CSV table of N, CA and C in Angstrom, one decimal:
chain,number,residue,atom,x,y,z
U,1,MET,N,7.0,29.8,-15.2
U,1,MET,CA,6.8,28.4,-15.0
U,1,MET,C,6.1,28.0,-13.7
U,2,VAL,N,4.9,27.4,-13.7
U,2,VAL,CA,4.2,27.0,-12.6
U,2,VAL,C,4.8,25.7,-12.1
U,3,GLU,N,5.2,25.7,-10.7
U,3,GLU,CA,5.6,24.5,-10.0
U,3,GLU,C,5.1,24.3,-8.8
U,4,GLY,N,5.3,23.1,-8.3
U,4,GLY,CA,4.8,22.6,-7.0
U,4,GLY,C,3.7,21.7,-7.2
U,5,SER,N,3.0,21.4,-5.9
U,5,SER,CA,2.0,20.6,-5.9
U,5,SER,C,0.6,21.1,-6.6
U,6,ASN,N,-0.3,20.2,-6.9
U,6,ASN,CA,-1.6,20.7,-7.7
U,6,ASN,C,-2.1,21.9,-6.8
U,7,VAL,N,-2.2,21.8,-5.6
U,7,VAL,CA,-2.9,22.9,-4.8
U,7,VAL,C,-2.0,24.1,-5.0
U,8,SER,N,-0.7,24.1,-4.8
U,8,SER,CA,0.3,25.1,-5.1
U,8,SER,C,0.0,25.8,-6.5
U,9,LYS,N,-0.1,24.9,-7.6
U,9,LYS,CA,-0.3,25.2,-8.9
U,9,LYS,C,-1.6,26.1,-9.0
U,10,PHE,N,-2.7,25.7,-8.2
U,10,PHE,CA,-4.0,26.3,-8.4
U,10,PHE,C,-3.9,27.7,-7.8
U,11,VAL,N,-3.2,27.9,-6.7
U,11,VAL,CA,-2.9,29.2,-5.9
U,11,VAL,C,-2.2,29.9,-6.9
U,12,GLN,N,-1.1,29.6,-7.4
U,12,GLN,CA,-0.4,30.4,-8.5
U,12,GLN,C,-1.2,30.8,-9.5
U,13,LEU,N,-2.1,30.0,-9.9
U,13,LEU,CA,-2.9,30.3,-11.3
U,13,LEU,C,-3.9,31.5,-10.8
U,14,ILE,N,-4.5,31.4,-9.6
U,14,ILE,CA,-5.4,32.5,-9.0
U,14,ILE,C,-4.5,33.8,-8.9
U,15,ARG,N,-3.5,33.6,-8.4
U,15,ARG,CA,-2.6,34.8,-8.1
U,15,ARG,C,-2.2,35.4,-9.6
U,16,HIS,N,-2.0,34.6,-10.6
U,16,HIS,CA,-1.7,35.0,-12.0
U,16,HIS,C,-2.9,35.7,-12.7
U,17,ILE,N,-4.1,35.2,-12.4
U,17,ILE,CA,-5.3,35.7,-13.0
U,17,ILE,C,-5.7,37.0,-12.4
U,18,GLY,N,-5.4,37.2,-11.1
U,18,GLY,CA,-5.7,38.3,-10.3
U,18,GLY,C,-6.6,38.0,-9.1
U,19,TYR,N,-6.6,39.0,-8.1
U,19,TYR,CA,-7.3,38.7,-6.9
U,19,TYR,C,-8.7,39.0,-7.1
U,20,ASN,N,-9.5,38.2,-6.5
U,20,ASN,CA,-10.9,38.2,-6.5
U,20,ASN,C,-11.6,38.1,-5.1
U,21,ASP,N,-12.3,38.9,-4.7
U,21,ASP,CA,-12.6,38.8,-3.2
U,21,ASP,C,-13.5,37.5,-3.0
U,22,PHE,N,-14.2,37.0,-4.2
U,22,PHE,CA,-15.0,35.8,-3.9
U,22,PHE,C,-14.4,34.6,-4.1
U,23,ASP,N,-13.1,34.7,-4.5
U,23,ASP,CA,-12.2,33.2,-4.8
U,23,ASP,C,-11.6,33.0,-3.2
U,24,ARG,N,-12.0,31.7,-2.6
U,24,ARG,CA,-11.5,31.5,-1.3
U,24,ARG,C,-11.5,29.9,-1.2
U,25,PHE,N,-10.7,29.5,-0.1
U,25,PHE,CA,-10.6,28.2,0.2
U,25,PHE,C,-11.5,27.9,1.5
U,26,GLU,N,-12.2,26.6,1.4
U,26,GLU,CA,-13.1,26.4,2.4
U,26,GLU,C,-13.3,25.1,2.7
U,27,LEU,N,-14.1,24.5,3.8
U,27,LEU,CA,-14.1,23.4,4.1
U,27,LEU,C,-15.5,22.8,4.0
U,28,ALA,N,-15.7,21.5,3.5
U,28,ALA,CA,-17.1,21.1,3.3
U,28,ALA,C,-17.0,19.5,3.7
U,29,THR,N,-18.2,19.0,3.8
U,29,THR,CA,-18.3,17.7,4.4
U,29,THR,C,-19.0,16.9,3.3
U,30,VAL,N,-18.4,15.6,3.0
U,30,VAL,CA,-19.0,14.8,2.0
U,30,VAL,C,-20.3,14.1,2.7
U,31,LEU,N,-21.4,14.4,1.9
U,31,LEU,CA,-22.8,13.8,2.5
U,31,LEU,C,-22.9,12.5,1.9
U,32,SER,N,-22.7,12.3,0.6
U,32,SER,CA,-22.7,11.1,-0.3
U,32,SER,C,-21.6,11.0,-1.2
U,33,PRO,N,-20.9,9.8,-1.1
U,33,PRO,CA,-19.7,9.5,-2.2
U,33,PRO,C,-20.0,9.4,-3.5
U,34,PRO,N,-19.1,9.3,-4.5
U,34,PRO,CA,-19.2,9.4,-5.8
U,34,PRO,C,-19.9,7.8,-6.0
U,35,PRO,N,-20.5,7.9,-7.0
U,35,PRO,CA,-20.9,8.7,-8.2
U,35,PRO,C,-22.0,9.7,-7.9
U,36,ALA,N,-22.7,9.5,-6.9
U,36,ALA,CA,-23.9,10.4,-6.6
U,36,ALA,C,-23.4,11.5,-5.5
U,37,LEU,N,-22.2,12.0,-5.9
U,37,LEU,CA,-21.5,13.0,-5.0
U,37,LEU,C,-22.3,13.9,-4.5
U,38,ARG,N,-22.4,14.4,-3.1
U,38,ARG,CA,-23.2,15.5,-2.5
U,38,ARG,C,-22.3,16.0,-1.5
U,39,ILE,N,-22.1,17.4,-1.4
U,39,ILE,CA,-21.4,17.9,-0.3
U,39,ILE,C,-22.2,19.1,0.3
U,40,ARG,N,-21.7,19.4,1.5
U,40,ARG,CA,-22.2,20.6,2.3
U,40,ARG,C,-21.0,21.5,2.5
U,41,VAL,N,-20.9,22.7,2.1
U,41,VAL,CA,-19.9,23.6,2.3
U,41,VAL,C,-20.5,24.2,3.9
U,42,ASP,N,-19.4,24.5,4.6
U,42,ASP,CA,-19.6,24.8,5.9
U,42,ASP,C,-20.6,26.0,6.1
U,43,HIS,N,-20.6,27.1,5.3
U,43,HIS,CA,-21.2,28.3,5.6
U,43,HIS,C,-22.5,28.3,4.7
U,44,MET,N,-22.8,27.2,3.9
U,44,MET,CA,-24.0,27.3,3.0
U,44,MET,C,-25.1,26.4,3.7
U,45,LYS,N,-26.2,26.6,3.4
U,45,LYS,CA,-27.4,26.1,3.8
U,45,LYS,C,-27.8,25.0,2.7
U,46,ILE,N,-27.4,25.1,1.6
U,46,ILE,CA,-27.9,24.1,0.5
U,46,ILE,C,-26.7,23.2,0.3
U,47,ASP,N,-27.0,22.0,-0.2
U,47,ASP,CA,-26.1,21.1,-0.6
U,47,ASP,C,-25.6,21.2,-2.1
U,48,LEU,N,-24.4,20.8,-2.4
U,48,LEU,CA,-23.9,20.7,-3.8
U,48,LEU,C,-23.7,19.3,-4.2
U,49,ASP,N,-24.2,19.0,-5.4
U,49,ASP,CA,-24.0,17.7,-6.0
U,49,ASP,C,-23.0,17.6,-7.1
U,50,ALA,N,-22.8,16.5,-7.8
U,50,ALA,CA,-21.8,16.3,-8.5
U,50,ALA,C,-21.8,17.3,-9.8
U,51,ALA,N,-22.8,17.8,-10.2
U,51,ALA,CA,-23.0,18.7,-11.4
U,51,ALA,C,-22.6,20.1,-11.0
U,52,ASP,N,-22.6,20.2,-9.6
U,52,ASP,CA,-22.2,21.6,-9.1
U,52,ASP,C,-20.7,21.8,-8.8
U,53,VAL,N,-20.0,20.8,-8.8
U,53,VAL,CA,-18.5,20.9,-8.5
U,53,VAL,C,-17.6,20.2,-9.5
U,54,VAL,N,-16.4,20.5,-9.4
U,54,VAL,CA,-15.2,20.0,-10.2
U,54,VAL,C,-14.4,19.1,-9.4
U,55,VAL,N,-14.1,18.1,-9.5
U,55,VAL,CA,-13.2,17.1,-8.5
U,55,VAL,C,-11.8,17.0,-9.1
U,56,ALA,N,-10.8,17.1,-8.2
U,56,ALA,CA,-9.5,16.7,-8.7
U,56,ALA,C,-9.5,15.2,-9.0
U,57,GLU,N,-8.7,14.9,-10.0
U,57,GLU,CA,-8.7,13.5,-10.6
U,57,GLU,C,-8.4,12.5,-9.4
U,58,HIS,N,-7.4,12.8,-8.5
U,58,HIS,CA,-6.9,11.8,-7.6
U,58,HIS,C,-7.9,11.5,-6.5
U,59,LEU,N,-9.2,12.2,-6.5
U,59,LEU,CA,-10.3,11.9,-5.8
U,59,LEU,C,-11.4,11.1,-6.5
U,60,THR,N,-11.1,10.9,-7.8
U,60,THR,CA,-12.2,10.1,-8.5
U,60,THR,C,-11.6,8.7,-9.0
U,61,GLU,N,-12.7,7.9,-9.2
U,61,GLU,CA,-12.3,6.6,-9.6
U,61,GLU,C,-11.6,6.7,-11.0
U,62,HIS,N,-10.5,6.2,-11.3
U,62,HIS,CA,-9.7,6.5,-12.6
U,62,HIS,C,-8.7,5.5,-12.8
U,63,GLY,N,-8.2,5.3,-14.0
U,63,GLY,CA,-7.2,4.2,-14.3
U,63,GLY,C,-5.9,5.0,-14.6
U,64,ARG,N,-4.8,4.3,-14.4
U,64,ARG,CA,-3.6,4.8,-14.8
U,64,ARG,C,-2.6,3.6,-15.1
U,65,SER,N,-2.0,3.9,-16.2
U,65,SER,CA,-1.2,2.9,-16.7
U,65,SER,C,0.2,2.8,-16.0
U,66,VAL,N,0.8,1.8,-15.6
U,66,VAL,CA,2.1,1.8,-15.0
U,66,VAL,C,3.0,0.7,-15.8
U,67,ARG,N,4.2,0.9,-15.5
U,67,ARG,CA,5.1,-0.1,-16.4
U,67,ARG,C,6.1,-0.7,-15.3
U,68,PHE,N,5.9,-1.8,-15.2
U,68,PHE,CA,6.8,-2.6,-14.2
U,68,PHE,C,8.1,-3.2,-15.2
U,69,GLN,N,9.3,-3.1,-14.7
U,69,GLN,CA,10.4,-3.4,-15.4
U,69,GLN,C,11.2,-4.3,-14.4
U,70,ASN,N,11.1,-5.6,-14.6
U,70,ASN,CA,11.8,-6.4,-13.6
U,70,ASN,C,13.4,-6.5,-14.1
U,71,ASP,N,14.2,-6.6,-13.2
U,71,ASP,CA,15.5,-6.8,-13.4
U,71,ASP,C,15.8,-8.2,-14.0
U,72,PRO,N,16.3,-8.5,-15.3
U,72,PRO,CA,16.2,-9.8,-15.6
U,72,PRO,C,17.2,-10.7,-14.8
U,73,ILE,N,18.3,-10.2,-14.4
U,73,ILE,CA,19.4,-11.1,-13.8
U,73,ILE,C,18.8,-11.5,-12.4
U,74,SER,N,18.3,-10.4,-11.7
U,74,SER,CA,17.8,-10.8,-10.3
U,74,SER,C,16.5,-11.6,-10.3
U,75,SER,N,15.6,-11.3,-11.2
U,75,SER,CA,14.4,-12.0,-11.4
U,75,SER,C,14.8,-13.6,-11.8
U,76,ALA,N,15.5,-13.7,-12.6
U,76,ALA,CA,16.0,-15.2,-13.2
U,76,ALA,C,16.6,-16.0,-12.0
U,77,SER,N,17.5,-15.3,-11.3
U,77,SER,CA,18.1,-16.0,-10.1
U,77,SER,C,16.9,-16.3,-9.0
U,78,ALA,N,16.2,-15.3,-8.6
U,78,ALA,CA,15.2,-15.5,-7.6
U,78,ALA,C,14.2,-16.7,-8.2
U,79,ASP,N,13.8,-16.7,-9.4
U,79,ASP,CA,12.8,-17.7,-9.9
U,79,ASP,C,13.6,-19.1,-9.9
U,80,GLU,N,14.9,-19.2,-10.1
U,80,GLU,CA,15.6,-20.5,-10.2
U,80,GLU,C,15.7,-20.9,-8.6
U,81,ASP,N,16.0,-20.0,-7.7
U,81,ASP,CA,16.2,-20.4,-6.4
U,81,ASP,C,14.9,-20.9,-5.7
U,82,SER,N,13.7,-20.2,-5.9
U,82,SER,CA,12.4,-20.5,-5.2
U,82,SER,C,11.6,-21.4,-6.2
U,83,GLY,N,11.8,-21.5,-7.5
U,83,GLY,CA,11.0,-22.2,-8.3
U,83,GLY,C,9.5,-21.6,-8.7
U,84,THR,N,9.5,-20.3,-8.0
U,84,THR,CA,8.3,-19.7,-8.4
U,84,THR,C,8.4,-18.6,-9.2
U,85,PRO,N,7.3,-18.2,-10.0
U,85,PRO,CA,7.6,-16.9,-10.9
U,85,PRO,C,7.8,-15.6,-10.0
U,86,SER,N,8.2,-14.7,-10.8
U,86,SER,CA,8.4,-13.4,-10.0
U,86,SER,C,7.1,-12.8,-9.8
U,87,PRO,N,6.9,-12.3,-8.6
U,87,PRO,CA,5.5,-11.7,-8.1
U,87,PRO,C,5.1,-10.5,-8.9
U,88,LEU,N,6.0,-9.8,-9.5
U,88,LEU,CA,5.5,-8.7,-10.4
U,88,LEU,C,5.5,-9.0,-11.7
U,89,PRO,N,4.2,-8.5,-12.3
U,89,PRO,CA,4.2,-8.6,-13.7
U,89,PRO,C,5.3,-7.8,-14.3
U,90,SER,N,5.5,-8.1,-15.5
U,90,SER,CA,6.4,-7.4,-16.5
U,90,SER,C,5.6,-6.7,-17.6
U,91,GLY,N,6.0,-5.4,-18.0
U,91,GLY,CA,5.3,-4.5,-19.0
U,91,GLY,C,4.3,-3.6,-18.3
U,92,ASP,N,3.5,-3.1,-19.3
U,92,ASP,CA,2.5,-2.2,-19.0
U,92,ASP,C,1.2,-2.8,-18.1
U,93,VAL,N,0.7,-2.3,-17.1
U,93,VAL,CA,-0.4,-2.8,-16.3
U,93,VAL,C,-1.3,-1.5,-16.1
U,94,LEU,N,-2.7,-1.8,-16.3
U,94,LEU,CA,-3.6,-0.7,-15.9
U,94,LEU,C,-4.1,-0.9,-14.6
U,95,LEU,N,-3.8,0.2,-13.7
U,95,LEU,CA,-4.4,0.2,-12.4
U,95,LEU,C,-5.5,0.9,-12.2
U,96,THR,N,-6.5,0.5,-11.6
U,96,THR,CA,-7.8,1.2,-11.3
U,96,THR,C,-7.7,1.7,-9.9
U,97,PHE,N,-7.9,3.2,-9.6
U,97,PHE,CA,-8.0,3.7,-8.2
U,97,PHE,C,-9.4,4.1,-8.0
U,98,LYS,N,-9.7,3.6,-7.0
U,98,LYS,CA,-11.1,3.9,-6.5
U,98,LYS,C,-11.1,5.3,-5.8
U,99,SER,N,-12.3,5.9,-5.7
U,99,SER,CA,-12.5,7.1,-5.1
U,99,SER,C,-12.3,7.0,-3.6
U,100,PRO,N,-11.4,7.7,-2.8
U,100,PRO,CA,-11.3,7.7,-1.4
U,100,PRO,C,-12.3,8.5,-0.7
U,101,LEU,N,-13.1,9.2,-1.4
U,101,LEU,CA,-14.1,10.0,-0.5
U,101,LEU,C,-15.4,9.0,-0.2
U,102,GLN,N,-15.7,9.3,1.1
U,102,GLN,CA,-16.7,8.5,1.8
U,102,GLN,C,-17.5,9.4,2.6
U,103,ALA,N,-18.7,9.1,2.8
U,103,ALA,CA,-19.7,9.9,3.7
U,103,ALA,C,-19.0,10.4,4.9
U,104,GLY,N,-19.1,11.7,5.4
U,104,GLY,CA,-18.5,12.1,6.7
U,104,GLY,C,-17.1,12.7,6.5
U,105,ASP,N,-16.4,12.4,5.2
U,105,ASP,CA,-15.1,13.0,5.0
U,105,ASP,C,-15.2,14.5,5.0
U,106,ARG,N,-14.1,15.3,5.3
U,106,ARG,CA,-14.1,16.6,5.2
U,106,ARG,C,-13.1,16.7,3.9
U,107,VAL,N,-13.6,17.8,3.2
U,107,VAL,CA,-12.8,18.1,2.0
U,107,VAL,C,-12.4,19.6,1.9
U,108,ILE,N,-11.3,19.9,1.3
U,108,ILE,CA,-10.9,21.4,0.9
U,108,ILE,C,-11.4,21.7,-0.3
U,109,ILE,N,-12.2,22.8,-0.4
U,109,ILE,CA,-12.7,23.2,-1.6
U,109,ILE,C,-12.2,24.6,-1.9
U,110,ALA,N,-12.2,25.1,-3.1
U,110,ALA,CA,-12.1,26.4,-3.5
U,110,ALA,C,-13.2,26.9,-4.4
U,111,SER,N,-13.6,28.1,-4.0
U,111,SER,CA,-14.6,28.6,-4.9
U,111,SER,C,-14.2,29.7,-5.7
U,112,ALA,N,-14.8,29.8,-6.9
U,112,ALA,CA,-14.3,30.8,-7.8
U,112,ALA,C,-15.7,31.2,-8.6
U,113,ASN,N,-15.5,32.3,-9.4
U,113,ASN,CA,-16.6,32.9,-10.2
U,113,ASN,C,-17.6,33.4,-9.1
U,114,ALA,N,-17.3,34.1,-8.2
U,114,ALA,CA,-18.3,34.6,-7.2
U,114,ALA,C,-19.0,33.7,-6.7
U,115,GLY,N,-18.4,32.5,-6.2
U,115,GLY,CA,-19.1,31.3,-5.7
U,115,GLY,C,-20.1,30.5,-6.6
U,116,GLN,N,-19.8,30.6,-8.0
U,116,GLN,CA,-20.7,29.9,-8.9
U,116,GLN,C,-19.8,28.6,-9.3
U,117,THR,N,-18.5,28.5,-9.0
U,117,THR,CA,-17.8,27.3,-9.4
U,117,THR,C,-17.1,26.8,-8.0
U,118,TYR,N,-17.2,25.5,-7.8
U,118,TYR,CA,-16.5,25.0,-6.6
U,118,TYR,C,-15.7,23.8,-7.0
U,119,VAL,N,-14.4,23.8,-6.6
U,119,VAL,CA,-13.4,22.8,-6.9
U,119,VAL,C,-13.0,22.0,-5.7
U,120,ILE,N,-13.2,20.6,-5.8
U,120,ILE,CA,-12.8,19.8,-4.5
U,120,ILE,C,-11.2,19.5,-4.8
U,121,LEU,N,-10.5,20.1,-3.9
U,121,LEU,CA,-9.0,19.9,-4.2
U,121,LEU,C,-8.4,18.6,-3.4
U,122,ASP,N,-8.9,18.3,-2.2
U,122,ASP,CA,-8.4,17.2,-1.4
U,122,ASP,C,-9.3,17.0,-0.3
U,123,LYS,N,-8.8,15.8,0.3
U,123,LYS,CA,-9.4,15.5,1.7
U,123,LYS,C,-8.8,16.3,2.7
U,124,ALA,N,-9.3,16.6,3.7
U,124,ALA,CA,-8.8,17.4,4.8
U,124,ALA,C,-8.8,16.4,6.0
U,125,VAL,N,-7.7,16.5,6.8
U,125,VAL,CA,-7.5,15.8,7.8
U,125,VAL,C,-6.8,16.5,9.0
U,126,ARG,N,-7.0,16.1,10.2
U,126,ARG,CA,-6.3,16.9,11.3
U,126,ARG,C,-5.7,15.9,12.1
U,127,TYR,N,-4.5,16.2,12.7
U,127,TYR,CA,-3.6,15.4,13.5
U,127,TYR,C,-3.7,15.9,14.9
U,128,PHE,N,-4.1,14.9,15.8
U,128,PHE,CA,-4.3,15.4,17.2
U,128,PHE,C,-3.0,14.8,18.1
U,129,GLY,N,-2.6,15.5,19.0
U,129,GLY,CA,-1.5,15.0,19.8
U,129,GLY,C,-1.8,13.8,20.5
U,130,THR,N,-0.7,13.1,20.6
U,130,THR,CA,-1.0,11.6,21.2
U,130,THR,C,-0.6,11.7,22.7
Protein backbone atom coordinates (compact mmCIF):
# COMPACT_ATOMS: atom_id res chain seq x y z
CA MET A 1 0.00 0.00 0.00
CA VAL A 2 1.45 3.36 -1.04
CA GLU A 3 1.01 5.99 1.66
CA GLY A 4 2.05 9.55 2.38
CA SER A 5 2.10 12.81 0.43
CA ASN A 6 2.06 12.92 -3.37
CA VAL A 7 5.83 13.41 -3.45
CA SER A 8 6.31 10.48 -1.08
CA LYS A 9 4.04 8.32 -3.24
CA PHE A 10 6.03 9.30 -6.34
CA VAL A 11 9.33 8.33 -4.65
CA GLN A 12 7.83 5.00 -3.54
CA LEU A 13 6.65 4.38 -7.11
CA ILE A 14 10.15 5.01 -8.47
CA ARG A 15 11.60 2.62 -5.88
CA HIS A 16 8.97 0.00 -6.77
CA ILE A 17 9.74 0.21 -10.50
CA GLY A 18 13.47 0.10 -9.92
CA TYR A 19 16.47 2.37 -9.73
CA ASN A 20 17.43 4.28 -12.85
CA ASP A 21 20.54 6.49 -12.99
CA PHE A 22 18.64 9.05 -15.02
CA ASP A 23 15.71 9.51 -12.61
CA ARG A 24 16.45 12.43 -10.32
CA PHE A 25 14.95 15.42 -8.57
CA GLU A 26 16.02 18.84 -9.77
CA LEU A 27 15.15 22.52 -9.47
CA ALA A 28 13.85 24.73 -12.24
CA THR A 29 12.64 28.30 -12.66
CA VAL A 30 9.25 29.26 -14.12
CA LEU A 31 9.91 31.62 -17.04
CA SER A 32 6.26 31.95 -18.09
CA PRO A 33 3.20 30.90 -16.05
CA PRO A 34 0.40 28.66 -17.35
CA PRO A 35 -1.26 28.33 -19.77
CA ALA A 36 1.86 29.21 -21.82
CA LEU A 37 4.05 27.46 -19.24
CA ARG A 38 7.81 27.60 -19.82
CA ILE A 39 10.50 26.48 -17.36
CA ARG A 40 14.28 26.35 -17.32
CA VAL A 41 15.88 23.39 -15.53
CA ASP A 42 18.99 24.52 -13.64
CA HIS A 43 21.49 22.37 -15.56
CA MET A 44 19.90 22.67 -19.01
CA LYS A 45 20.54 25.28 -21.71
CA ILE A 46 17.13 24.87 -23.37
CA ASP A 47 13.70 25.77 -21.98
CA LEU A 48 10.85 23.31 -21.56
CA ASP A 49 7.30 24.32 -22.42
CA ALA A 50 3.90 22.95 -21.41
CA ALA A 51 4.10 20.14 -23.98
CA ASP A 52 7.38 18.92 -22.44
CA VAL A 53 6.23 18.57 -18.82
CA VAL A 54 3.57 16.96 -16.67
CA VAL A 55 2.28 19.25 -13.90
CA ALA A 56 0.82 18.12 -10.56
CA GLU A 57 -2.87 19.05 -10.45
CA HIS A 58 -2.58 21.31 -7.40
CA LEU A 59 -0.32 23.60 -9.48
CA THR A 60 -2.89 23.95 -12.28
CA GLU A 61 -6.14 25.85 -12.56
CA HIS A 62 -8.77 23.29 -11.63
CA GLY A 63 -12.19 22.94 -10.08
CA ARG A 64 -13.05 21.04 -6.97
CA SER A 65 -16.50 20.35 -5.59
CA VAL A 66 -16.92 20.92 -1.85
CA ARG A 67 -19.94 20.37 0.37
CA PHE A 68 -20.89 22.78 3.13
CA GLN A 69 -23.04 21.31 5.85
CA ASN A 70 -24.36 24.01 8.14
CA ASP A 71 -25.52 22.97 11.60
CA PRO A 72 -29.27 23.73 11.36
CA ILE A 73 -29.63 24.53 15.07
CA SER A 74 -26.71 26.96 15.38
CA SER A 75 -27.40 28.45 11.90
CA ALA A 76 -31.05 29.04 12.73
CA SER A 77 -30.28 30.70 16.08
CA ALA A 78 -27.50 32.83 14.50
CA ASP A 79 -29.87 33.91 11.74
CA GLU A 80 -32.61 34.83 14.20
CA ASP A 81 -30.22 36.79 16.43
CA SER A 82 -28.62 38.84 13.68
CA GLY A 83 -31.41 38.90 11.15
CA THR A 84 -28.89 38.08 8.40
CA PRO A 85 -28.50 34.87 6.45
CA SER A 86 -25.71 32.44 7.25
CA PRO A 87 -22.46 33.54 5.51
CA LEU A 88 -21.76 30.01 4.28
CA PRO A 89 -23.75 28.36 1.52
CA SER A 90 -25.32 25.00 2.14
CA GLY A 91 -24.79 22.04 -0.18
CA ASP A 92 -22.34 21.42 -3.01
CA VAL A 93 -20.27 24.32 -4.32
CA LEU A 94 -17.71 24.25 -7.13
CA LEU A 95 -14.51 26.11 -6.21
CA THR A 96 -12.02 27.06 -8.89
CA PHE A 97 -8.37 27.10 -7.85
CA LYS A 98 -6.05 29.28 -9.91
CA SER A 99 -2.53 28.13 -10.72
CA PRO A 100 -0.09 29.48 -8.12
CA LEU A 101 2.81 29.38 -10.60
CA GLN A 102 4.24 32.77 -11.54
CA ALA A 103 7.31 33.85 -13.52
CA GLY A 104 10.37 33.63 -11.28
CA ASP A 105 8.99 30.85 -9.05
CA ARG A 106 11.31 27.96 -8.30
CA VAL A 107 9.82 24.48 -8.76
CA ILE A 108 10.85 20.96 -7.82
CA ILE A 109 10.87 18.65 -10.82
CA ALA A 110 11.58 14.98 -11.36
CA SER A 111 13.06 13.65 -14.55
CA ALA A 112 12.34 10.16 -15.82
CA ASN A 113 12.89 8.05 -18.92
CA ALA A 114 16.50 9.18 -19.31
CA GLY A 115 15.47 12.82 -19.11
CA GLN A 116 12.68 12.49 -21.68
CA THR A 117 9.88 13.14 -19.17
CA TYR A 118 9.77 15.95 -16.61
CA VAL A 119 7.19 16.23 -13.83
CA ILE A 120 6.66 19.47 -11.90
CA LEU A 121 5.92 18.26 -8.38
CA ASP A 122 5.64 21.46 -6.35
CA LYS A 123 6.87 24.98 -5.75
CA ALA A 124 10.22 25.24 -3.96
CA VAL A 125 10.62 27.73 -1.12
CA ARG A 126 13.45 28.55 1.26
CA TYR A 127 13.13 29.87 4.78
CA PHE A 128 15.87 32.19 5.87
CA GLY A 129 16.65 32.97 9.54
CA THR A 130 15.11 36.10 10.97
